[in-house]
Amino acid sequence: MTSATPTGASPVPFAPETAAPETVAPAGTAPTAGTGRTSLAPTGRGLWRRGRWYLLTAVLLLLAAVVLAAFNQDRRYPPLDPRSYEPTGGHAVIALLQREGLTVDLTSDPASRGADAGTLVLPEPDLLSAEQLRAVSVAGHTRLVLIAPGPAALSALVPGVRTSDENGGIPYASVRSTAAQCSLPEAVRAGTAELGGVLYTAGSRGEGCYQRGHGYPLVTVATGRNTDVVVLGSGDFLTNELLKKDGNAALGTGLLGARPHLTWHLPDYTAPVAEGGGLKTFNDYIPEGWRWAGYQLAVAVLLAALWRARRLGPVVSENLPVVVRAAETTEGRARLYRRARARGRAADALRRAAAHRIAPALGVPPVGGAPDPTALCAAVADRVPERPAGDVRALLYGPPPTDDAALLRLADDLDALERQVRKP
């Protein structure tokens, strides 16, 4: 029965009682349950299988960062901190003073004083509140050393001294070797020293040393009997790195060791100073290693995006998932007709296809999409005299065959009729 449908036969819709062909799904896709369509939407399982390696990589990087941070928790101190052994720290001058027999106390309360008030060092006086500045002024220290104080600290602790920029001078000078040029005993013994930073005016009661332009990076003011205030524009000469140069060590020990007891104030580290001076910003709290790790992670993400991103280019033709030849389609339809015993439908398809091919050869125009049966049969009888019009009508428009053998005879008769019509 496979030859029941000719190659050129037009497709015929299936009857409700006939078997429907199975849907062929493209390779690599799964049909949706209950329908013949395929689902292209990503599932949760598919997303997990795609992204699990990226998540694992991110977790490993996070764990590595935590481990590195745990093993590299070295304590970092601000500049001039007496506990710091770094080049910008101030431990060396404290060690020299202790070697000479001085007692040194570190405190976070600037107004505290022991049995001997002695010398108080305020490395960041601008971080103190107005109440703390008033407490320092009445604490009774015999020497007060202020490092780079601002207008508020100057007004509260040493009113006669101002920054030189208030008089049109240079407010700041670089730290370099400078001659003393004053009568202060500590400066005379030290000679040249690495002074600079903020410049101040000496005022009527003060004396300035190491003059730079219109101001002084070191000013001393006598506030009472055996009490004085030392204002320094910068404490760089007291750091571990510069203490050994010029007369920095002699000047530092002279200014800080004039009394047998030294109190060094430790600024509030909840708002500490940055390494370059001034209040710390958010970036100052990020460890250096973490910053470089962030840069490397950003570069890695960029490279991964370039690697995995969709690249737009020319349209590329793709092969169909399934390619079926015409002969296989015809044979498959014939098998469906045979399985459903649809001999009438198959015969109707054969007759209709033969009529559509014969009518143009005889010049019979279509009426409503199909040639007129009476006109077509008369034209065939005129072309083929041995076939009367009645026989042609029975062949083209007769009853359906009763068995497979009759269907095969019908197909052969239609082929023979078509050859006779087309025969010149």
XYZ file of C-alpha atoms in Angstrom, residues 201-395:
195
model
C 53.895 83.829 64.791
C 55.741 84.133 68.118
C 53.519 86.845 69.575
C 54.595 89.373 72.180
C 55.514 86.810 74.848
C 56.900 84.038 72.681
C 60.128 83.230 70.912
C 60.327 81.653 67.474
C 63.069 79.343 66.203
C 64.060 77.919 62.814
C 62.510 80.829 60.939
C 61.006 80.051 57.534
C 59.744 83.117 55.685
C 57.424 85.136 57.928
C 56.762 82.362 60.407
C 58.352 79.799 62.716
C 57.866 76.037 62.892
C 58.868 76.126 66.579
C 57.523 78.690 69.049
C 57.912 78.705 72.837
C 55.746 80.809 75.133
C 56.303 81.217 78.881
C 52.881 80.983 80.535
C 54.053 81.297 84.137
C 56.887 80.549 86.507
C 58.605 77.351 85.359
C 55.734 76.659 82.961
C 55.774 77.067 79.207
C 54.113 75.913 75.990
C 56.044 74.590 72.977
C 54.272 74.823 69.613
C 55.668 72.654 66.806
C 54.575 72.986 63.178
C 55.445 69.324 62.531
C 56.588 66.358 64.558
C 58.485 64.727 61.689
C 61.870 65.348 63.332
C 60.739 63.093 66.212
C 60.003 60.086 63.992
C 62.162 56.972 63.976
C 63.362 57.728 60.442
C 64.483 61.369 60.942
C 65.556 61.270 64.589
C 69.138 60.325 63.626
C 69.600 63.255 61.197
C 71.152 66.637 62.078
C 70.312 67.685 65.623
C 66.869 66.137 65.691
C 67.648 63.761 68.577
C 69.167 66.555 70.706
C 66.253 68.888 69.993
C 63.648 66.157 70.678
C 65.151 64.995 73.955
C 65.675 68.621 75.015
C 62.078 69.659 74.399
C 60.471 66.487 75.776
C 62.980 65.697 78.529
C 63.077 69.064 80.304
C 60.962 67.591 83.131
C 61.502 64.231 84.869
C 58.027 62.968 83.910
C 56.514 62.794 80.398
C 52.882 62.123 79.554
C 52.096 61.335 75.915
C 48.498 61.661 74.877
C 47.131 59.015 72.522
C 44.403 60.480 70.261
C 40.996 58.874 70.062
C 41.412 56.050 67.553
C 37.697 55.994 66.737
C 38.485 59.106 64.695
C 42.269 58.821 64.242
C 44.509 60.844 61.990
C 45.565 59.536 58.604
C 49.177 58.887 57.718
C 49.393 62.056 55.650
C 47.706 64.192 58.320
C 44.081 65.110 58.858
C 41.159 62.872 59.670
C 41.072 59.430 58.159
C 38.757 58.761 55.269
C 37.008 55.488 54.422
C 39.870 54.421 52.127
C 42.377 54.733 54.989
C 40.596 51.922 56.844
C 40.980 49.470 53.945
C 44.155 47.343 54.285
C 46.586 47.685 51.423
C 46.394 43.997 50.508
C 42.602 44.082 50.264
C 42.746 47.050 47.895
C 45.070 45.203 45.509
C 42.929 42.080 45.805
C 39.913 44.142 44.792
C 41.750 45.445 41.732
C 42.733 41.909 40.716
C 39.182 40.643 41.235
C 37.820 43.468 39.056
C 40.274 42.564 36.274
C 39.299 38.884 36.559
C 35.590 39.737 36.320
C 36.251 41.909 33.249
C 38.195 39.133 31.537
C 35.472 36.600 32.346
C 32.840 38.958 30.920
C 34.832 39.391 27.716
C 35.244 35.610 27.486
C 31.635 34.638 28.120
C 29.788 37.639 26.648
C 27.594 37.252 23.584
C 29.442 38.338 20.467
C 27.333 39.889 17.699
C 28.361 38.940 14.178
C 26.946 37.948 10.792
C 23.854 35.758 10.653
C 24.820 32.086 10.529
C 22.461 29.569 8.968
C 21.713 26.574 11.128
C 20.759 23.080 10.057
C 17.233 21.926 10.814
C 17.013 19.480 13.712
C 15.341 16.858 11.449
C 15.528 16.606 7.637
C 12.897 14.280 6.070
C 12.966 13.394 2.375
C 9.764 13.724 0.290
C 9.664 9.996 -0.427
C 9.768 9.194 3.271
C 6.932 11.650 3.905
C 4.797 10.004 1.197
C 5.490 6.536 2.535
C 4.742 7.636 6.063
C 1.387 9.131 5.056
C 0.525 5.937 3.130
C 1.285 3.818 6.179
C -0.994 6.024 8.269
C -3.802 5.624 5.729
C -3.307 1.837 5.706
C -3.236 1.604 9.483
C -6.493 3.608 9.680
C -8.043 1.652 6.729
C -8.818 5.042 5.151
C -9.153 3.722 1.579
C -11.823 6.305 0.700
C -9.660 9.219 1.878
C -6.628 7.854 0.028
C -8.669 7.326 -3.177
C -10.117 10.823 -2.904
C -6.604 12.278 -2.591
C -5.399 10.345 -5.640
C -8.429 11.361 -7.777
C -8.251 15.015 -6.761
C -4.514 15.218 -7.508
C -5.015 13.536 -10.942
C -7.841 15.952 -11.821
C -5.717 18.974 -10.893
C -2.879 17.749 -13.127
C -5.101 16.762 -16.123
C -7.252 19.934 -16.233
C -4.449 22.349 -17.260
C -3.301 19.979 -20.007
C -6.872 19.983 -21.471
C -7.494 23.706 -20.972
C -10.299 23.229 -18.422
C -10.360 26.238 -16.063
C -10.878 25.679 -12.323
C -14.196 26.657 -10.768
C -13.980 27.355 -7.036
C -10.497 25.854 -6.815
C -11.333 22.604 -8.676
C -12.190 21.844 -12.330
C -15.866 21.266 -13.307
C -16.453 17.470 -13.376
C -18.757 17.527 -16.467
C -16.428 19.737 -18.500
C -13.364 17.734 -17.428
C -14.940 14.369 -18.343
C -16.084 15.700 -21.747
C -12.610 17.092 -22.472
C -10.960 13.782 -21.554
C -13.418 11.863 -23.806
C -12.594 14.208 -26.704
C -8.839 13.739 -26.179
C -9.022 9.963 -25.617
C -11.809 8.559 -27.836
C -11.428 5.032 -26.500
C -12.532 6.272 -23.057
C -16.172 7.390 -22.972
C -17.222 10.238 -20.689
C -19.081 7.815 -18.399
C -15.974 5.678 -17.822
C -13.903 8.795 -17.129
C -16.477 10.030 -14.559
C -16.505 6.628 -12.843
C -12.718 6.695 -12.703
